[in-house]
Coordinates of C-alpha atoms in Angstrom, one line a residue:
X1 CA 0.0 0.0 0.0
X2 CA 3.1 2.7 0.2
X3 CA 3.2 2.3 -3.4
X4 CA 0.1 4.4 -4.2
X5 CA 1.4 7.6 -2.0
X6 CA 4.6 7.0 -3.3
X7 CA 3.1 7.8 -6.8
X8 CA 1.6 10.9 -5.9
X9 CA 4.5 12.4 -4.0
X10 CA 6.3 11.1 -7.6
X11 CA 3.6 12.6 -9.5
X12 CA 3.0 16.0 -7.6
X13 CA 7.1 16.4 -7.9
X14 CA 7.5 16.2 -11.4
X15 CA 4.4 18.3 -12.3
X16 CA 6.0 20.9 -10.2
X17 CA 9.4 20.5 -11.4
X18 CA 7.6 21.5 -14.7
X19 CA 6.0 24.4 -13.4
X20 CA 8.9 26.1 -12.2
X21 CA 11.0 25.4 -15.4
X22 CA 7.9 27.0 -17.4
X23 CA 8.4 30.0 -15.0
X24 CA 12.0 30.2 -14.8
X25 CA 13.0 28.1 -18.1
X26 CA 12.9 28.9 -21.9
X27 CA 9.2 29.1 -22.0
X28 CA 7.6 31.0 -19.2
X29 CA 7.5 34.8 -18.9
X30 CA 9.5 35.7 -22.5
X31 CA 12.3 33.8 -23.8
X32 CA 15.1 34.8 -21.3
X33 CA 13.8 33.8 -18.3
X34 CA 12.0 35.6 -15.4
X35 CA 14.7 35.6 -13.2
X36 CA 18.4 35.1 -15.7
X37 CA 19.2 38.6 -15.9
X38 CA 18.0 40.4 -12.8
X39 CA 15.7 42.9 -15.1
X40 CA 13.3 40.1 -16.1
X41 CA 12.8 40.6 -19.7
X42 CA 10.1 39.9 -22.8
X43 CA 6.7 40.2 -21.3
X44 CA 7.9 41.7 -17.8
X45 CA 9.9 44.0 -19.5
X46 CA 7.4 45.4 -22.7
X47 CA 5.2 47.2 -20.4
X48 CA 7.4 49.6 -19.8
X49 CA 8.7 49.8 -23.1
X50 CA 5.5 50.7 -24.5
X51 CA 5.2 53.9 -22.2
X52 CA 8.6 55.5 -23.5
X53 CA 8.1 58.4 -26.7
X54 CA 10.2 58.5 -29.2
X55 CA 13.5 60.5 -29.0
X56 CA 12.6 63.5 -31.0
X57 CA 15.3 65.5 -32.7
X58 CA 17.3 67.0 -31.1
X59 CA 16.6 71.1 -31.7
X60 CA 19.8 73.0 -32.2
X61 CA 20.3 76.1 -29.7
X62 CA 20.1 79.2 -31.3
X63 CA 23.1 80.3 -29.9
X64 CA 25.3 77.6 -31.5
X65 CA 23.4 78.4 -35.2
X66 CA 24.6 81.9 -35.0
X67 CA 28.0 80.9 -33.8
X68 CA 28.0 78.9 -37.3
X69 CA 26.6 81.5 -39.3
X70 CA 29.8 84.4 -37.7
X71 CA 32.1 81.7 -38.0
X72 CA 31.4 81.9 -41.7
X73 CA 30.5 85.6 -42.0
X74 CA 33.0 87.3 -39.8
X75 CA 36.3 86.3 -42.1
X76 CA 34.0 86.9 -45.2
X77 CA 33.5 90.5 -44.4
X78 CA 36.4 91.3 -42.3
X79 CA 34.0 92.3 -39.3
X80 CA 35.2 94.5 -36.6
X81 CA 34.2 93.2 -33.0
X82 CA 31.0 95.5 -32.4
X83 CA 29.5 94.6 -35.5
X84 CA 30.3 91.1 -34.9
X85 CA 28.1 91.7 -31.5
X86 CA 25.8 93.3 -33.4
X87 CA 24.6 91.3 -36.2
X88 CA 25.2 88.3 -33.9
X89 CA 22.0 89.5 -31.8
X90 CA 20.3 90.7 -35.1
X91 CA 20.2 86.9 -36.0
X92 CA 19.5 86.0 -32.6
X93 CA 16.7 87.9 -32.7
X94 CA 15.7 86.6 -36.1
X95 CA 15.8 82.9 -35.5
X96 CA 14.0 83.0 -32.4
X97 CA 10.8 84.8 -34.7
X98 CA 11.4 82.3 -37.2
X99 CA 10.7 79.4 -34.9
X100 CA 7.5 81.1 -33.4
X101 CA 6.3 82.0 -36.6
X102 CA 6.2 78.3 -37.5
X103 CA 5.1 77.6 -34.2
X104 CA 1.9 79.5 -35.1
X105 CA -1.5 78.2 -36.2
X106 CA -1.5 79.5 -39.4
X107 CA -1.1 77.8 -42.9
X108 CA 2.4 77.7 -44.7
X109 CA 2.1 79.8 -47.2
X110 CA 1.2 82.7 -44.6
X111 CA 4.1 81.5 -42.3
X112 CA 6.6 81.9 -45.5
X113 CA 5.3 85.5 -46.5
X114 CA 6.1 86.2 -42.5
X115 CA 9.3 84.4 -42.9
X116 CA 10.1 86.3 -45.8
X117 CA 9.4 89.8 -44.4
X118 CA 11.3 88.9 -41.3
X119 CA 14.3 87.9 -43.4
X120 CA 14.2 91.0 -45.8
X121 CA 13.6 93.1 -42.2
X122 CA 16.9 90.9 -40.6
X123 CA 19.2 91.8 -43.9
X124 CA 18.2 95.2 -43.8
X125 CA 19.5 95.7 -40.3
X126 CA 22.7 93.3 -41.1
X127 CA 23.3 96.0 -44.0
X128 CA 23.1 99.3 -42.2
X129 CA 25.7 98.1 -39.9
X130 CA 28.5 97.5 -42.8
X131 CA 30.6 99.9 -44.7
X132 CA 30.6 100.0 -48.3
X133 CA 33.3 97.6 -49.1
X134 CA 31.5 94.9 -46.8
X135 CA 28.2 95.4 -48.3
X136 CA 29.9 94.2 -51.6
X137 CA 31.5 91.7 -49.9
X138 CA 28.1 90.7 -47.9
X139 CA 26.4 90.5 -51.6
X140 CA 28.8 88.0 -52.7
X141 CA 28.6 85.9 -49.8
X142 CA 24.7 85.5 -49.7
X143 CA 24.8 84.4 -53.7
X144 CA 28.0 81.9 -52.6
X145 CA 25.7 80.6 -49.8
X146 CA 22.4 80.4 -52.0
X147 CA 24.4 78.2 -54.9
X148 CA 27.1 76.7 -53.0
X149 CA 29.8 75.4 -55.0
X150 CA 29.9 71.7 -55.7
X151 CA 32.9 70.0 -54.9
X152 CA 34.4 67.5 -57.4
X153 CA 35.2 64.1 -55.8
X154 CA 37.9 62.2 -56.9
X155 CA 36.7 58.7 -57.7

């Protein structure tokens, strides 16, 4: 008669051995395992994938745009030091409109003709501040940066 207890103890032990590998094994809980890495992982672990946004692009100060644009204009026009400070916060000025004109509720092509206006206003003030040899210089630059020149590669 100890046979038949026997055979459930034997029984119950390997249904539970089964269990816990289904739990802890290759099946259970997402293919790694509940407990193999510490972090848990497929099922466990989605959840709280599916609450992160996407990284958005990255927006580029406007500080470091103008930096770019002096770098550029600066040896082009042979700029003194209070111009350079000058048109430097002209442009500030004129990139932080830009992005809350297309920040605005308004269609595209009005946001362009505001755009545009804002530019003409922007080279306008650039242009008062130069001499008469830089404003030649300044209308060479603006048709060198509106058809760049393309550079040959050697192949």
């Amino acid at each position: 008669m100890k046979i038949v207890p026997s055979l459930f103890v034997t029984a119950f032990m390997l249904l539970s051995i089964n269990t816990i590998s289904a739990q802890y094994g290759n099946s259970g809980y997402g293919g790694g395992g509940y407990g193999r890495n510490g972090y848990g992982s497929g099922r466990m672990n989605s959840g709280m994938d599916q609450n992160r946004t996407p990284d958005k692009p990255r927006e580029v100060p406007v500080e470091e745009t103008v930096g770019k644009i002096m770098e550029r204009l600066k040896p082009a026009l042979v700029l003194d030091e209070l111009q350079e400070i000058a048109i430097a916060n002209i442009l500030t000025e004129s990139i932080k409109q830009q992005g809350v004109i297309l920040k605005q509720d308004t269609n595209q092509s009005d946001q362009m003709k505001d755009i545009q206006i804002l530019s003409e206003n922007t080279e306008r003030k650039v242009v008062e501040l130069l001499n008469d040899d830089q404003k030649e210089k300044y209308k060479v630059f603006k048709e060198e940066s509106k058809n760049p020149k393309k550079s040959k590669r050697n192949r």
